[in-house]
Coordinates of C-alpha atoms in Angstrom, one line a residue:
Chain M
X1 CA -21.4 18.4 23.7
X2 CA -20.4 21.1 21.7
X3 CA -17.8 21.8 24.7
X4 CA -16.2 18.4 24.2
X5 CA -15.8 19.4 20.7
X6 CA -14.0 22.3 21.2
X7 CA -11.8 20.8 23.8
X8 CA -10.9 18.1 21.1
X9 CA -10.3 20.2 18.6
X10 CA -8.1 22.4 20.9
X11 CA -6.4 19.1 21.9
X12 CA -5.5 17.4 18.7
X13 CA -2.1 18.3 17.2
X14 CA -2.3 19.7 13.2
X15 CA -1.8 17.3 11.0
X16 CA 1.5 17.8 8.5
X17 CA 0.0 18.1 4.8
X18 CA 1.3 14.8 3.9
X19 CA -0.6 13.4 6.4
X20 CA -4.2 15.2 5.5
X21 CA -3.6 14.8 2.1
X22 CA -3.1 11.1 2.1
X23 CA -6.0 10.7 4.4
X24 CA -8.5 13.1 2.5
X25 CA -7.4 10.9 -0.3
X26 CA -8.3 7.8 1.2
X27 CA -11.3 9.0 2.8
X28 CA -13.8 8.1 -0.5
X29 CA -12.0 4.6 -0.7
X30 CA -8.7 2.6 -0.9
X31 CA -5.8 3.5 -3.4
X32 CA -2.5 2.1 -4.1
X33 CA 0.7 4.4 -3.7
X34 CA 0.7 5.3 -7.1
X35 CA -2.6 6.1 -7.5
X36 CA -2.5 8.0 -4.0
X37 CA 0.5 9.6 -5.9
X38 CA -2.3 11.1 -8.6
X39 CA -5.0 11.8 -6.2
X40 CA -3.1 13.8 -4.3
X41 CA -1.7 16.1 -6.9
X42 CA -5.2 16.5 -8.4
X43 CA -6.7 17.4 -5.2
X44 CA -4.5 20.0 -4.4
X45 CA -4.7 21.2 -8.0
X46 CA -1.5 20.3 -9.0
X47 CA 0.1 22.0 -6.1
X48 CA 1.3 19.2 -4.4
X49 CA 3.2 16.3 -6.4
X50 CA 4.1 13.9 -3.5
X51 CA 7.9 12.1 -3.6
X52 CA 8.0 7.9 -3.1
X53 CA 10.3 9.0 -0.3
X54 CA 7.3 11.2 1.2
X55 CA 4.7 9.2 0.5
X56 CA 5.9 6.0 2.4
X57 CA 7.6 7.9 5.5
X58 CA 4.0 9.2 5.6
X59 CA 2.5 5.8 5.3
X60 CA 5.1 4.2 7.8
X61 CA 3.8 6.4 10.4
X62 CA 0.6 6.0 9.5
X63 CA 0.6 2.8 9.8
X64 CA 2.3 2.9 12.9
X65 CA -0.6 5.3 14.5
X66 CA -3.7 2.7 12.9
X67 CA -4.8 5.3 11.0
X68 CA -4.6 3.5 8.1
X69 CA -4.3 -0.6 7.3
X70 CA -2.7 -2.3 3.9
X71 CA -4.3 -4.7 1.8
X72 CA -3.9 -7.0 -0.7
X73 CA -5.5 -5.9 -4.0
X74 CA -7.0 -8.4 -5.8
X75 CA -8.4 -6.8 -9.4
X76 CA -4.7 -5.3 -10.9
X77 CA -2.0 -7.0 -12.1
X78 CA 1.5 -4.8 -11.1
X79 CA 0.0 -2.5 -7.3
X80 CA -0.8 -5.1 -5.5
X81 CA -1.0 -3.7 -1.9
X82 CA -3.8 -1.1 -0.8
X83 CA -4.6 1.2 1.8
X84 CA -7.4 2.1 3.5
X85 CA -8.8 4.3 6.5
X86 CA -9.2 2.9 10.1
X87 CA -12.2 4.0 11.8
X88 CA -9.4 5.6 13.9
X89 CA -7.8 7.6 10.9
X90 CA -11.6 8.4 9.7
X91 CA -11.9 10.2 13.5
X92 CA -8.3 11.7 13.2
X93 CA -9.5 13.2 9.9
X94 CA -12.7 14.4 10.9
X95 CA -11.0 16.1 14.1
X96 CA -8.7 18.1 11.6
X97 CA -11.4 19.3 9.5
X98 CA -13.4 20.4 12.3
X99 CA -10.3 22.2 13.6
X100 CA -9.9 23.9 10.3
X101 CA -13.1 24.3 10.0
X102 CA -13.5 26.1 13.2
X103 CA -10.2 28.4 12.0
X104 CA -11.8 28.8 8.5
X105 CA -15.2 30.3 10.6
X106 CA -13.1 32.5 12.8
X107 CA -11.3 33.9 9.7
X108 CA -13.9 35.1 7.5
X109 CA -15.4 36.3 10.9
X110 CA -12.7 38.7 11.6
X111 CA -12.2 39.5 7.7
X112 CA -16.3 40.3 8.0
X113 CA -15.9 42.8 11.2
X114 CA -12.8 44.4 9.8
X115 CA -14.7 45.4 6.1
X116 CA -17.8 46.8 8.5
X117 CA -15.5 49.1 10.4
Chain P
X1 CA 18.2 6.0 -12.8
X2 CA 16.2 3.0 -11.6
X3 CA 19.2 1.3 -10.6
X4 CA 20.2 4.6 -8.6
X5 CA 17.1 4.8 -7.0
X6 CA 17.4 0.7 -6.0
X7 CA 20.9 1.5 -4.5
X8 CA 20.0 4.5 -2.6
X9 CA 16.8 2.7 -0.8
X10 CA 19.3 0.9 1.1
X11 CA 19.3 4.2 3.1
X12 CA 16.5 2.7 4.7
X13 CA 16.4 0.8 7.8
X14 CA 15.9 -2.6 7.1
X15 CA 12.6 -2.9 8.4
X16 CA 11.5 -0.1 6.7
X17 CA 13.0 -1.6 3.5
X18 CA 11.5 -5.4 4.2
X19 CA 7.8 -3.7 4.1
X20 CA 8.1 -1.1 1.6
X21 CA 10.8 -1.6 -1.0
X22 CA 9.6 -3.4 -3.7
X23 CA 6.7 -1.3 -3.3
X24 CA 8.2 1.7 -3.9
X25 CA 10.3 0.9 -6.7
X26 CA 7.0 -0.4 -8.3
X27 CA 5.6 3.3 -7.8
X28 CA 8.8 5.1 -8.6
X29 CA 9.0 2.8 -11.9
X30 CA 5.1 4.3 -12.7
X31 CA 5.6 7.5 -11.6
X32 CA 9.0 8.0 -13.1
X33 CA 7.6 6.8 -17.1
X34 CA 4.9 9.5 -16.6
X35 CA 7.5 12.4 -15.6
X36 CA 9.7 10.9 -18.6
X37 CA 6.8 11.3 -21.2
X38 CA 6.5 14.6 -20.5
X39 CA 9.3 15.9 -21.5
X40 CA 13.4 16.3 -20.0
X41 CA 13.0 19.4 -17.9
X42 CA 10.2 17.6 -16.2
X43 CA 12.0 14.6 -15.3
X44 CA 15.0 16.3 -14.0
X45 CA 12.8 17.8 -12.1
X46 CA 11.6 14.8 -10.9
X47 CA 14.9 13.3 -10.2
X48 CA 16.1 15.7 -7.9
X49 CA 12.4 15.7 -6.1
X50 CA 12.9 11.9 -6.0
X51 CA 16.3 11.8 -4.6
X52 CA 15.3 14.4 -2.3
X53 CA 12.3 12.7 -0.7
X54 CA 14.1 9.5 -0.4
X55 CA 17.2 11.7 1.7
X56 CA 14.2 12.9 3.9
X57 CA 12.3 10.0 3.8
X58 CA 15.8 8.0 4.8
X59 CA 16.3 10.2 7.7
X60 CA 12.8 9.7 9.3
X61 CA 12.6 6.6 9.1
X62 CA 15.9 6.3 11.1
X63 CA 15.0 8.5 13.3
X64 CA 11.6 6.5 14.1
X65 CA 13.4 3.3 13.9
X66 CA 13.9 1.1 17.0
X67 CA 17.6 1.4 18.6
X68 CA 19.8 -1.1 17.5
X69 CA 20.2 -4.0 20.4
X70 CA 23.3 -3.4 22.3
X71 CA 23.8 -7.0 23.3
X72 CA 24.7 -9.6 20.3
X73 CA 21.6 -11.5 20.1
X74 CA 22.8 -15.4 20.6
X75 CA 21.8 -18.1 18.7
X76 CA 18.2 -19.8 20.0
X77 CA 17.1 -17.0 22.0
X78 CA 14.3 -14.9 21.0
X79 CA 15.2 -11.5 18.7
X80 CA 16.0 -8.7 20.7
X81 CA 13.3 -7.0 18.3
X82 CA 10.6 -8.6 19.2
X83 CA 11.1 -8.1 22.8
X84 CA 11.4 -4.3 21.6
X85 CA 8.3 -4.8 19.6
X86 CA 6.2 -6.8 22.6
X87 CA 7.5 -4.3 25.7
X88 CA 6.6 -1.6 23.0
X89 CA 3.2 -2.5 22.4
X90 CA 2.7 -3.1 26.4
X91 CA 3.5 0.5 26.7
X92 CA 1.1 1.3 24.4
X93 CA -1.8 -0.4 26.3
X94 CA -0.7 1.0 30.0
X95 CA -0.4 4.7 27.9
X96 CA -3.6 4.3 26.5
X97 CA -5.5 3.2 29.8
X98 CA -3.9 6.0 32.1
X99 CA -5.0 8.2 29.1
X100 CA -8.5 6.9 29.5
X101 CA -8.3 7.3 33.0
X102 CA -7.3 10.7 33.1
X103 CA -9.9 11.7 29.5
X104 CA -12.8 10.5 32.2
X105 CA -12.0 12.1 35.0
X106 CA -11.7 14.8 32.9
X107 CA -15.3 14.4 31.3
X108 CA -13.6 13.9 28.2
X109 CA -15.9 10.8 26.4
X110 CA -15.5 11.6 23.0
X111 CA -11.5 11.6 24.0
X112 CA -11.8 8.4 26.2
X113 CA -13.7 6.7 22.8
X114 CA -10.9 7.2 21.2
X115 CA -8.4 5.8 23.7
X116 CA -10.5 3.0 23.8
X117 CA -10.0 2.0 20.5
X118 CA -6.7 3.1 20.4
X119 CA -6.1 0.5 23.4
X120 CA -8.9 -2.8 21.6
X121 CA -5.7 -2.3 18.8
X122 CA -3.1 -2.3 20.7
X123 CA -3.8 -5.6 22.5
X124 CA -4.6 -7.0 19.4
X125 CA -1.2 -6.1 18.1
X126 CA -0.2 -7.4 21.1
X127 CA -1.8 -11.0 20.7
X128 CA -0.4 -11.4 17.2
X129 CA 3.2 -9.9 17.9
X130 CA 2.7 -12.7 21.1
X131 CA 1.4 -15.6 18.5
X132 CA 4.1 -14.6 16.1
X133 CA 6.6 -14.8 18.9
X134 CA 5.6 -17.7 20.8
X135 CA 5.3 -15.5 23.6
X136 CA 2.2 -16.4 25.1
X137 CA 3.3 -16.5 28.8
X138 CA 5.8 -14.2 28.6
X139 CA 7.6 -15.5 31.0
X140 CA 10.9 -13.8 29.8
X141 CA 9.8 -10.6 30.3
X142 CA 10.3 -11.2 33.9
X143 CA 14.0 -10.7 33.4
X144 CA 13.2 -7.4 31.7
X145 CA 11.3 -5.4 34.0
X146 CA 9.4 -3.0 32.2
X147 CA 10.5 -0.2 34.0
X148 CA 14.1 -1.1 32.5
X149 CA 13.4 -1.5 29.3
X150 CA 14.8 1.1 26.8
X151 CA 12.2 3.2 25.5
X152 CA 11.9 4.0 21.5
X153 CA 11.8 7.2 20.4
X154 CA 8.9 6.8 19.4
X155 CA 7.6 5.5 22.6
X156 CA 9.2 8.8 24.0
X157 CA 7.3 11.2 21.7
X158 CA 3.9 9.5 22.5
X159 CA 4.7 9.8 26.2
X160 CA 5.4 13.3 26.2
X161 CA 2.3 14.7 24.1
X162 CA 0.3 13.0 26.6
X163 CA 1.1 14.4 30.1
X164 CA -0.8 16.6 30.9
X165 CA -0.3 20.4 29.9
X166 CA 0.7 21.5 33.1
X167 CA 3.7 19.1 32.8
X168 CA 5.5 20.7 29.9
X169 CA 7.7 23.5 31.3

């Protein structure tokens, strides 16, 4: 099992930041684009403040892929479409954090046997 | 600026612009009163971030659109696009299944899961493009053999991440 993983994770192509941000933000539950907008910038603490133009090419392809699906919202007046995860896009997301993951480990690994040299 | 930013999303193909549009302006209206509150630097700063994204944004969405049909499309037949759209999505089904094919053989399950799903969507896309269309039989698709058809790009990219590694030389 652990074997499969690996392979997957070795398989799956990195994901631009666009693309993990939007779906990190989406992961708790559905936004709007402006709101995505927000949530974006304060997740990466203010590193990242994503353009319309970026946002919906991201979105587009998205889309495209299934990773994500568009709603009507019902509760606000002015954003009135939504986007959510895909059980697809939930997997896609879970195989890029296991991918970094699995980098992150390897790092601080190395970092570890270097400073006890 | 608004009306800039109006004029310049017709840089967008028109599907792009049919879906997201109105949308964006809505979030570019939102986005643009914050950056305005806080101050001018800011929002020139915005501007040119804007207008930059869009110039990107513009340009990928070309480059993922569907190539424009050769052939005027005559009055009472189908749209040229939504032959595009239905060969498209029965690409996407045979990919799918020959990558499932290959992820088994392979003992890769968790891989093959994913197909699997990947491929329960696609026909469904296919059904409704098909309902939408009035496709059902698809009897016209007989005069467009599938291994004619013109490929999209994006149809292209797909096809090439999934042969296998030993393929790509």
């Amino acid at each position: 099992m652990r074997h499969v993983v690996t392979q997957n994770i070795r398989e799956a192509k990195p994901l631009t930041e666009p693309v993990l941000l939007i779906l990190t933000s989406l992961a708790a539950h559905p936004r709007h684009g402006y709101a995505l907008i927000k949530d974006i910038e304060s997740l990466s603490g203010g590193r990242v403040r994503m353009s319309t133009g970026t946002l919906f090419g991201a979105l587009r392809r998205l889309l495209e892929d299934g990773w994500i699906e568009r709603f009507e919202l019902e509760d606000t007046a002015r954003q009135k479409q939504g986007y959510r995860l895909t059980a697809q896009g939930r997997g896609a997301l879970q195989l890029e954090l296991d991918r970094m993951k699995h980098l992150t480990r390897a790092g601080f690994a190395r970092l570890r046997a270097r400073e006890a040299i | 600026m608004r009306r800039a930013y109006k004029f310049m999303l017709l840089l967008y193909p028109r599907g792009h612009r049919d879906q997201f549009a109105e949308e964006m302006m809505r979030v570019f209206e939102e986005a643009s009163a914050e950056s305005r509150a806080q101050g001018r630097a800011w929002y020139v700063r915005f501007a040119f971030a804007e207008i930059a994204g869009l110039i990107g944004g513009a340009a990928g969405a070309w480059l993922a659109s569907e190539p424009v049909p050769a052939v005027p499309v005559t009055s009472g037949s189908r749209s040229r696009n939504t032959q595009h759209e239905l060969i498209e999505a029965q690409q996407r089904i045979d990919e799918n299944i020959a990558g499932m094919v290959h992820a088994i053989a392979n003992h890769q399950f968790e891989r093959a899961r994913l197909l699997s799903e990947q491929e329960r969507q696609a026909r469904e896309h296919l059904r409704v493009l098909q309902e939408n269309s009035g496709a059902q039989n698809m009897e016209w698709m007989v005069s467009f053999p599938r291994q004619f058809a013109p490929e999209t790009r994006a149809a292209t990219l797909r096809r090439r991440a999934r042969r296998p590694a030993f393929l790509h030389v």
